[in-house]
PDB file of C-alpha atoms and ligand atoms in Angstrom:
ATOM      1  CA  MET A   1      97.124 114.609 104.747  1.00  0.00           C
ATOM      2  CA  ARG A   2      99.862 111.976 105.341  1.00  0.00           C
ATOM      3  CA  ILE A   3      99.238 108.108 104.076  1.00  0.00           C
ATOM      4  CA  ASP A   4     101.867 105.494 105.128  1.00  0.00           C
ATOM      5  CA  ILE A   5     101.567 101.629 103.091  1.00  0.00           C
ATOM      6  CA  LEU A   6     103.601  98.856 104.109  1.00  0.00           C
ATOM      7  CA  THR A   7     103.724  96.107 102.130  1.00  0.00           C
ATOM      8  CA  ILE A   8     106.228  93.279 100.526  1.00  0.00           C
ATOM      9  CA  PHE A   9     105.441  95.035  97.409  1.00  0.00           C
ATOM     10  CA  PRO A  10     106.239  98.655  97.309  1.00  0.00           C
ATOM     11  CA  GLU A  11     107.145  98.338  94.001  1.00  0.00           C
ATOM     12  CA  MET A  12     103.255  98.206  93.017  1.00  0.00           C
ATOM     13  CA  PHE A  13     102.036 101.369  93.666  1.00  0.00           C
ATOM     14  CA  GLN A  14     104.223 103.544  92.006  1.00  0.00           C
ATOM     15  CA  SER A  15     102.494 103.907  88.105  1.00  0.00           C
ATOM     16  CA  PRO A  16      99.129 104.248  90.690  1.00  0.00           C
ATOM     17  CA  PHE A  17     100.044 107.041  92.647  1.00  0.00           C
ATOM     18  CA  ASP A  18     101.943 108.610  89.483  1.00  0.00           C
ATOM     19  CA  ALA A  19      99.387 109.389  87.552  1.00  0.00           C
ATOM     20  CA  SER A  20      95.926 111.768  87.502  1.00  0.00           C
ATOM     21  CA  ILE A  21      94.376 113.193  90.103  1.00  0.00           C
ATOM     22  CA  ILE A  22      96.500 111.807  92.558  1.00  0.00           C
ATOM     23  CA  LYS A  23      99.945 112.408  91.206  1.00  0.00           C
ATOM     24  CA  ARG A  24      98.085 116.087  91.064  1.00  0.00           C
ATOM     25  CA  ALA A  25      96.721 115.942  94.795  1.00  0.00           C
ATOM     26  CA  ARG A  26     100.706 114.748  95.321  1.00  0.00           C
ATOM     27  CA  GLU A  27     102.473 117.916  93.461  1.00  0.00           C
ATOM     28  CA  LYS A  28     100.135 120.443  94.919  1.00  0.00           C
ATOM     29  CA  GLY A  29     100.804 119.247  98.624  1.00  0.00           C
ATOM     30  CA  LEU A  30      97.831 118.373  99.408  1.00  0.00           C
ATOM     31  CA  VAL A  31      98.737 114.436 100.428  1.00  0.00           C
ATOM     32  CA  ASP A  32     101.917 113.100 100.732  1.00  0.00           C
ATOM     33  CA  ILE A  33     102.492 108.840 100.336  1.00  0.00           C
ATOM     34  CA  HIS A  34     104.966 106.751 101.194  1.00  0.00           C
ATOM     35  CA  THR A  35     105.544 103.517 101.018  1.00  0.00           C
ATOM     36  CA  TYR A  36     107.497 100.777 103.140  1.00  0.00           C
ATOM     37  CA  ASN A  37     108.614  98.040 102.207  1.00  0.00           C
ATOM     38  CA  LEU A  38     108.502  94.924 105.555  1.00  0.00           C
ATOM     39  CA  ARG A  39     111.329  93.673 104.736  1.00  0.00           C
ATOM     40  CA  ASP A  40     112.990  96.800 105.542  1.00  0.00           C
ATOM     41  CA  TRP A  41     111.918  95.327 109.076  1.00  0.00           C
ATOM     42  CA  ALA A  42     112.911  91.835 109.215  1.00  0.00           C
ATOM     43  CA  THR A  43     115.489  90.359 110.859  1.00  0.00           C
ATOM     44  CA  ASP A  44     117.542  87.478 110.095  1.00  0.00           C
ATOM     45  CA  LYS A  45     119.321  87.170 107.274  1.00  0.00           C
ATOM     46  CA  HIS A  46     117.023  85.938 104.363  1.00  0.00           C
ATOM     47  CA  LYS A  47     114.842  89.272 105.322  1.00  0.00           C
ATOM     48  CA  THR A  48     111.445  87.209 106.511  1.00  0.00           C
ATOM     49  CA  THR A  49     108.510  87.987 106.676  1.00  0.00           C
ATOM     50  CA  ASP A  50     105.860  85.125 106.923  1.00  0.00           C
ATOM     51  CA  ASP A  51     106.225  81.511 108.379  1.00  0.00           C
ATOM     52  CA  THR A  52     104.101  78.434 108.241  1.00  0.00           C
ATOM     53  CA  PRO A  53     100.754  78.111 110.173  1.00  0.00           C
ATOM     54  CA  TYR A  54     101.137  76.563 113.742  1.00  0.00           C
ATOM     55  CA  GLY A  55      98.396  73.825 113.963  1.00  0.00           C
ATOM     56  CA  GLY A  56      98.852  73.010 110.115  1.00  0.00           C
ATOM     57  CA  GLY A  57      97.286  73.743 106.596  1.00  0.00           C
ATOM     58  CA  GLY A  58      98.656  75.206 103.452  1.00  0.00           C
ATOM     59  CA  GLY A  59      99.283  78.707 103.151  1.00  0.00           C
ATOM     60  CA  MET A  60     101.411  81.212 104.686  1.00  0.00           C
ATOM     61  CA  ILE A  61     101.245  83.702 107.480  1.00  0.00           C
ATOM     62  CA  MET A  62     102.862  86.919 107.933  1.00  0.00           C
ATOM     63  CA  LYS A  63     104.886  87.648 110.368  1.00  0.00           C
ATOM     64  CA  PRO A  64     103.898  89.824 113.666  1.00  0.00           C
ATOM     65  CA  GLU A  65     107.431  90.896 114.791  1.00  0.00           C
ATOM     66  CA  PRO A  66     108.639  93.028 111.364  1.00  0.00           C
ATOM     67  CA  ILE A  67     104.974  94.446 111.525  1.00  0.00           C
ATOM     68  CA  PHE A  68     104.475  95.921 114.927  1.00  0.00           C
ATOM     69  CA  ALA A  69     108.619  97.225 114.161  1.00  0.00           C
ATOM     70  CA  ALA A  70     107.047  98.997 111.229  1.00  0.00           C
ATOM     71  CA  VAL A  71     104.563 100.283 112.348  1.00  0.00           C
ATOM     72  CA  GLU A  72     106.448 101.204 115.907  1.00  0.00           C
ATOM     73  CA  ALA A  73     109.245 103.356 113.688  1.00  0.00           C
ATOM     74  CA  ILE A  74     106.906 105.430 111.247  1.00  0.00           C
ATOM     75  CA  LYS A  75     103.786 106.303 114.029  1.00  0.00           C
ATOM     76  CA  ASP A  76     105.040 108.537 116.694  1.00  0.00           C
ATOM     77  CA  GLU A  77     103.145 109.824 119.713  1.00  0.00           C
ATOM     78  CA  GLU A  78      99.846 110.270 118.073  1.00  0.00           C
ATOM     79  CA  GLU A  79      97.034 107.850 118.032  1.00  0.00           C
ATOM     80  CA  ILE A  80      96.319 107.667 114.012  1.00  0.00           C
ATOM     81  CA  PRO A  81      94.569 105.102 111.682  1.00  0.00           C
ATOM     82  CA  ILE A  82      96.309 101.521 111.182  1.00  0.00           C
ATOM     83  CA  ILE A  83      94.084  99.981 109.297  1.00  0.00           C
ATOM     84  CA  LEU A  84      94.739  96.406 107.836  1.00  0.00           C
ATOM     85  CA  LEU A  85      93.211  95.225 104.364  1.00  0.00           C
ATOM     86  CA  THR A  86      92.016  92.311 104.746  1.00  0.00           C
ATOM     87  CA  PRO A  87      88.703  90.445 103.612  1.00  0.00           C
ATOM     88  CA  GLN A  88      87.371  90.261 107.074  1.00  0.00           C
ATOM     89  CA  GLY A  89      87.204  93.796 107.300  1.00  0.00           C
ATOM     90  CA  ARG A  90      84.196  95.878 107.217  1.00  0.00           C
ATOM     91  CA  LEU A  91      83.105  96.555 103.899  1.00  0.00           C
ATOM     92  CA  PHE A  92      84.848 100.130 102.151  1.00  0.00           C
ATOM     93  CA  THR A  93      81.810 102.492 100.743  1.00  0.00           C
ATOM     94  CA  GLN A  94      82.180 106.115 100.156  1.00  0.00           C
ATOM     95  CA  GLU A  95      80.608 106.754 103.843  1.00  0.00           C
ATOM     96  CA  VAL A  96      83.781 105.027 104.481  1.00  0.00           C
ATOM     97  CA  ALA A  97      86.122 107.382 101.857  1.00  0.00           C
ATOM     98  CA  GLU A  98      84.694 110.311 103.807  1.00  0.00           C
ATOM     99  CA  GLU A  99      85.715 108.936 106.998  1.00  0.00           C
ATOM    100  CA  LEU A 100      89.616 108.285 106.693  1.00  0.00           C
ATOM    101  CA  ALA A 101      89.530 111.398 104.410  1.00  0.00           C
ATOM    102  CA  ARG A 102      88.910 113.671 107.470  1.00  0.00           C
ATOM    103  CA  HIS A 103      91.481 112.467 109.076  1.00  0.00           C
ATOM    104  CA  ASP A 104      95.436 113.200 109.517  1.00  0.00           C
ATOM    105  CA  ARG A 105      97.267 111.098 108.412  1.00  0.00           C
ATOM    106  CA  LEU A 106      96.874 107.041 107.605  1.00  0.00           C
ATOM    107  CA  LEU A 107      98.695 103.962 107.551  1.00  0.00           C
ATOM    108  CA  PHE A 108      97.232 100.919 106.692  1.00  0.00           C
ATOM    109  CA  ILE A 109      98.903  97.104 106.803  1.00  0.00           C
ATOM    110  CA  CYS A 110      98.691  95.165 103.424  1.00  0.00           C
ATOM    111  CA  GLY A 111      98.020  91.570 104.573  1.00  0.00           C
ATOM    112  CA  ARG A 112      98.395  89.384 101.888  1.00  0.00           C
ATOM    113  CA  TYR A 113      95.325  86.343 101.451  1.00  0.00           C
ATOM    114  CA  GLU A 114      96.214  83.649 103.611  1.00  0.00           C
ATOM    115  CA  GLY A 115      96.296  85.683 106.563  1.00  0.00           C
ATOM    116  CA  VAL A 116      98.373  87.697 109.361  1.00  0.00           C
ATOM    117  CA  ASP A 117      98.870  86.461 112.681  1.00  0.00           C
ATOM    118  CA  GLU A 118      95.975  87.478 114.935  1.00  0.00           C
ATOM    119  CA  ARG A 119      98.003  89.212 117.627  1.00  0.00           C
ATOM    120  CA  ILE A 120      98.656  92.100 114.690  1.00  0.00           C
ATOM    121  CA  ARG A 121      94.402  92.036 114.173  1.00  0.00           C
ATOM    122  CA  GLN A 122      94.163  92.381 118.248  1.00  0.00           C
ATOM    123  CA  HIS A 123      97.105  94.469 119.265  1.00  0.00           C
ATOM    124  CA  LEU A 124      98.401  97.478 116.393  1.00  0.00           C
ATOM    125  CA  ALA A 125      95.143  97.119 113.796  1.00  0.00           C
ATOM    126  CA  THR A 126      92.586 100.216 114.908  1.00  0.00           C
ATOM    127  CA  ASP A 127      90.068  98.920 112.047  1.00  0.00           C
ATOM    128  CA  GLU A 128      90.350  96.043 109.825  1.00  0.00           C
ATOM    129  CA  ILE A 129      89.247  97.163 105.819  1.00  0.00           C
ATOM    130  CA  SER A 130      87.881  94.802 102.594  1.00  0.00           C
ATOM    131  CA  ILE A 131      87.197  96.422  99.472  1.00  0.00           C
ATOM    132  CA  GLY A 132      84.904  93.693  98.213  1.00  0.00           C
ATOM    133  CA  ASP A 133      83.965  90.213  98.819  1.00  0.00           C
ATOM    134  CA  TYR A 134      86.090  88.288  96.101  1.00  0.00           C
ATOM    135  CA  VAL A 135      89.608  87.368  96.261  1.00  0.00           C
ATOM    136  CA  LEU A 136      92.765  89.039  96.538  1.00  0.00           C
ATOM    137  CA  SER A 137      95.977  87.784  96.800  1.00  0.00           C
ATOM    138  CA  GLY A 138      96.516  90.584  99.307  1.00  0.00           C
ATOM    139  CA  GLY A 139      96.141  93.886 100.665  1.00  0.00           C
ATOM    140  CA  GLU A 140      97.893  95.709  98.089  1.00  0.00           C
ATOM    141  CA  LEU A 141      95.212  96.587  95.292  1.00  0.00           C
ATOM    142  CA  ALA A 142      92.915  97.345  98.485  1.00  0.00           C
ATOM    143  CA  ALA A 143      95.218  99.865  99.826  1.00  0.00           C
ATOM    144  CA  MET A 144      95.352 101.573  96.252  1.00  0.00           C
ATOM    145  CA  VAL A 145      91.443 102.065  95.812  1.00  0.00           C
ATOM    146  CA  ILE A 146      91.084 103.261  99.369  1.00  0.00           C
ATOM    147  CA  THR A 147      93.788 105.944  98.480  1.00  0.00           C
ATOM    148  CA  ASP A 148      92.418 107.209  95.265  1.00  0.00           C
ATOM    149  CA  ALA A 149      88.472 107.143  96.982  1.00  0.00           C
ATOM    150  CA  VAL A 150      89.878 109.017  99.909  1.00  0.00           C
ATOM    151  CA  VAL A 151      92.665 111.674  98.333  1.00  0.00           C
ATOM    152  CA  ARG A 152      89.937 112.715  95.412  1.00  0.00           C
ATOM    153  CA  LEU A 153      87.904 114.010  98.588  1.00  0.00           C
ATOM    154  CA  LEU A 154      90.522 116.378  99.465  1.00  0.00           C
ATOM    155  CA  PRO A 155      89.882 119.809  99.297  1.00  0.00           C
ATOM    156  CA  GLY A 156      91.299 121.112  96.165  1.00  0.00           C
ATOM    157  CA  ALA A 157      92.112 117.519  94.984  1.00  0.00           C
ATOM    158  CA  LEU A 158      89.911 117.760  91.863  1.00  0.00           C
ATOM    159  CA  GLY A 159      90.512 121.211  90.420  1.00  0.00           C
ATOM    160  CA  TYR A 160      88.296 122.274  87.923  1.00  0.00           C
ATOM    161  CA  GLU A 161      85.694 119.069  88.177  1.00  0.00           C
ATOM    162  CA  ARG A 162      82.716 118.387  89.528  1.00  0.00           C
ATOM    163  CA  ALA A 163      82.950 118.695  92.504  1.00  0.00           C
ATOM    164  CA  ALA A 164      83.042 115.073  95.045  1.00  0.00           C
ATOM    165  CA  ALA A 165      80.054 116.059  96.705  1.00  0.00           C
ATOM    166  CA  GLU A 166      78.124 115.817  93.174  1.00  0.00           C
ATOM    167  CA  ASP A 167      79.556 112.108  92.608  1.00  0.00           C
ATOM    168  CA  SER A 168      77.505 108.503  92.119  1.00  0.00           C
ATOM    169  CA  HIS A 169      77.009 107.339  95.789  1.00  0.00           C
ATOM    170  CA  ALA A 170      78.004 110.836  97.314  1.00  0.00           C
ATOM    171  CA  THR A 171      74.465 111.435  95.990  1.00  0.00           C
ATOM    172  CA  GLY A 172      73.209 108.186  96.511  1.00  0.00           C
ATOM    173  CA  LEU A 173      71.808 108.000  93.235  1.00  0.00           C
ATOM    174  CA  LEU A 174      73.525 107.049  90.548  1.00  0.00           C
ATOM    175  CA  GLU A 175      74.029 108.843  87.645  1.00  0.00           C
ATOM    176  CA  GLY A 176      72.061 109.706  84.591  1.00  0.00           C
ATOM    177  CA  PRO A 177      73.915 109.628  81.102  1.00  0.00           C
ATOM    178  CA  HIS A 178      76.470 111.729  79.548  1.00  0.00           C
ATOM    179  CA  TYR A 179      77.251 113.056  76.533  1.00  0.00           C
ATOM    180  CA  THR A 180      79.470 115.469  74.691  1.00  0.00           C
ATOM    181  CA  ARG A 181      80.035 116.866  70.593  1.00  0.00           C
ATOM    182  CA  PRO A 182      78.970 115.494  67.904  1.00  0.00           C
ATOM    183  CA  PRO A 183      74.859 115.963  68.723  1.00  0.00           C
ATOM    184  CA  GLU A 184      74.601 113.480  66.323  1.00  0.00           C
ATOM    185  CA  PHE A 185      76.726 110.195  66.291  1.00  0.00           C
ATOM    186  CA  ARG A 186      75.874 107.696  62.895  1.00  0.00           C
ATOM    187  CA  GLY A 187      72.556 109.007  63.322  1.00  0.00           C
ATOM    188  CA  TRP A 188      71.543 109.148  66.900  1.00  0.00           C
ATOM    189  CA  ALA A 189      70.634 112.313  68.083  1.00  0.00           C
ATOM    190  CA  ILE A 190      71.554 113.920  71.725  1.00  0.00           C
ATOM    191  CA  PRO A 191      68.633 114.359  73.662  1.00  0.00           C
ATOM    192  CA  GLU A 192      66.753 117.916  72.354  1.00  0.00           C
ATOM    193  CA  VAL A 193      66.467 118.755  76.207  1.00  0.00           C
ATOM    194  CA  LEU A 194      70.514 119.316  76.789  1.00  0.00           C
ATOM    195  CA  THR A 195      70.890 121.879  73.316  1.00  0.00           C
ATOM    196  CA  SER A 196      67.184 123.781  74.977  1.00  0.00           C
ATOM    197  CA  GLY A 197      69.449 126.127  77.004  1.00  0.00           C
ATOM    198  CA  HIS A 198      66.611 125.956  79.851  1.00  0.00           C
ATOM    199  CA  HIS A 199      68.770 125.294  82.987  1.00  0.00           C
ATOM    200  CA  ALA A 200      65.812 124.419  84.621  1.00  0.00           C
ATOM    201  CA  LYS A 201      64.362 121.939  82.050  1.00  0.00           C
ATOM    202  CA  VAL A 202      68.067 120.183  82.377  1.00  0.00           C
ATOM    203  CA  ALA A 203      68.410 119.827  85.891  1.00  0.00           C
ATOM    204  CA  GLU A 204      64.573 118.122  86.238  1.00  0.00           C
ATOM    205  CA  TRP A 205      66.015 116.021  82.679  1.00  0.00           C
ATOM    206  CA  ARG A 206      68.786 114.894  84.883  1.00  0.00           C
ATOM    207  CA  ARG A 207      67.720 114.078  87.795  1.00  0.00           C
ATOM    208  CA  ARG A 208      64.537 112.196  86.568  1.00  0.00           C
ATOM    209  CA  GLN A 209      67.535 109.919  84.223  1.00  0.00           C
ATOM    210  CA  ALA A 210      69.488 109.613  88.031  1.00  0.00           C
ATOM    211  CA  LEU A 211      66.551 108.852  89.490  1.00  0.00           C
ATOM    212  CA  LYS A 212      65.701 106.033  86.238  1.00  0.00           C
ATOM    213  CA  ARG A 213      68.908 105.003  86.183  1.00  0.00           C
ATOM    214  CA  THR A 214      69.075 104.244  89.776  1.00  0.00           C
ATOM    215  CA  LEU A 215      65.787 102.267  89.577  1.00  0.00           C
ATOM    216  CA  GLU A 216      66.789 100.379  86.932  1.00  0.00           C
ATOM    217  CA  ARG A 217      70.300  98.529  87.771  1.00  0.00           C
ATOM    218  CA  ARG A 218      70.632 100.026  91.841  1.00  0.00           C
ATOM    219  CA  PRO A 219      67.208  99.931  93.482  1.00  0.00           C
ATOM    220  CA  ASP A 220      68.224  99.035  96.770  1.00  0.00           C
ATOM    221  CA  MET A 221      70.374 102.288  96.916  1.00  0.00           C
ATOM    222  CA  LEU A 222      67.006 103.893  96.855  1.00  0.00           C
ATOM    223  CA  ALA A 223      66.726 103.074 100.438  1.00  0.00           C
ATOM    224  CA  ARG A 224      68.837 105.482 101.539  1.00  0.00           C
ATOM    225  CA  ALA A 225      68.861 107.972  99.279  1.00  0.00           C
ATOM    226  CA  ARG A 226      68.483 111.310  99.781  1.00  0.00           C
ATOM    227  CA  LEU A 227      65.247 112.159  98.168  1.00  0.00           C
ATOM    228  CA  SER A 228      63.254 115.493  97.933  1.00  0.00           C
ATOM    229  CA  SER A 229      58.852 114.594  97.737  1.00  0.00           C
ATOM    230  CA  GLN A 230      59.482 115.522  94.065  1.00  0.00           C
ATOM    231  CA  ASP A 231      62.051 112.628  93.505  1.00  0.00           C
ATOM    232  CA  LYS A 232      59.681 110.487  95.638  1.00  0.00           C
ATOM    233  CA  ARG A 233      56.500 111.393  92.844  1.00  0.00           C
ATOM    234  CA  TRP A 234      58.738 110.535  89.905  1.00  0.00           C
ATOM    235  CA  LEU A 235      59.424 107.480  91.316  1.00  0.00           C
ATOM    236  CA  ARG A 236      56.462 105.635  92.423  1.00  0.00           C
ATOM    237  CA  GLU A 237      55.496 107.165  88.425  1.00  0.00           C
ATOM    238  CA  MET A 238      58.406 104.580  87.029  1.00  0.00           C
ATOM    239  CA  GLY A 239      57.217 102.191  89.523  1.00  0.00           C
ATOM    240  CA  TYR A 240      58.826 101.658  92.620  1.00  0.00           C
ATOM    241  CA  ALA A 241      57.398 100.191  95.057  1.00  0.00           C
ATOM    242  CA  GLY A 242      60.138 100.202  97.797  1.00  0.00           C
ATOM    243  CA  PRO A 243      61.120 101.668 101.023  1.00  0.00           C
ATOM    244  CA  PHE A 244      62.527 105.163 101.407  1.00  0.00           C
ATOM    245  CA  ALA A 245      64.974 106.113 104.348  1.00  0.00           C
ATOM    246  CA  GLU A 246      63.801 108.295 107.202  1.00  0.00           C
ATOM    247  CA  GLU A 247      64.470 112.374 106.636  1.00  0.00           C
ATOM    248  CA  ASP A 248      66.751 114.316 108.406  1.00  0.00           C
TER     249      ASP A 248
HETATM  250  C1  ABV B   1      92.748  92.030 101.623  1.00  0.00           C
HETATM  251  N1  ABV B   1      90.246  90.984  99.934  1.00  0.00           N
HETATM  252  S1  ABV B   1      90.529  93.257 101.104  1.00  0.00           S
HETATM  253  C2  ABV B   1      94.025  91.166 101.707  1.00  0.00           C
HETATM  254  N2  ABV B   1      88.049  92.475  99.279  1.00  0.00           N
HETATM  255  C3  ABV B   1      93.925  90.254 100.997  1.00  0.00           C
HETATM  256  C4  ABV B   1      92.575  89.653 100.098  1.00  0.00           C
HETATM  257  C5  ABV B   1      91.745  90.919 100.463  1.00  0.00           C
HETATM  258  C6  ABV B   1      92.330  91.974 101.077  1.00  0.00           C
HETATM  259  C7  ABV B   1      89.807  92.294 100.171  1.00  0.00           C
END
């Protein structure tokens, strides 16, 4: 996969993309990430990328010309997703990450909070995404969050680790508690079942813990989760009175 990122702050991307899973995925050739400084497509001597809003009011608005010129220089013939990061976009979820991971290329435009010229969303962007209902200063951190969530879904990106398909949110449930050595720490022992060597009992315990934790913390997720009849019986025993999703 190739990911292109247009930003006025390319230096923000260096450390996050040079560590951990993204670094390894880049080294393995699973993803090729390029950041571009929008100022390189500004045409005036001050390399201006924003201007005051028509009609007055505060804040600066990102100008259309450098963004159109940059996108036209970076993408060639093919139709590729041109994703504007904006608080007005559709909410980013694991499902959106899975959708983006199926593309061969992605191009992110990092807007600033005050806004971008409307002609960019009308005539250039093919998608608009927000990472949550809170205010960021610009789209850069959103582009990093989305890149991380997408890259770890690429086949081979997780190496030894558990398949991404088993993660919280991918399964539609939160995970239950995890433990590692020592078996007793400051008088706190781990649950006995985990050292029993009884794999079926461990699997059942984990599933019940995941259901319990989701019920306690994110009962809204239970209405959408893929659940067996046994899961549903356990949840009813635990006091869940809400709806379940249709099975497929
Ligand atoms: C993009 N907030 S996405 C640009 N949740 C500025 C703010 C912002 C985004 C999001």
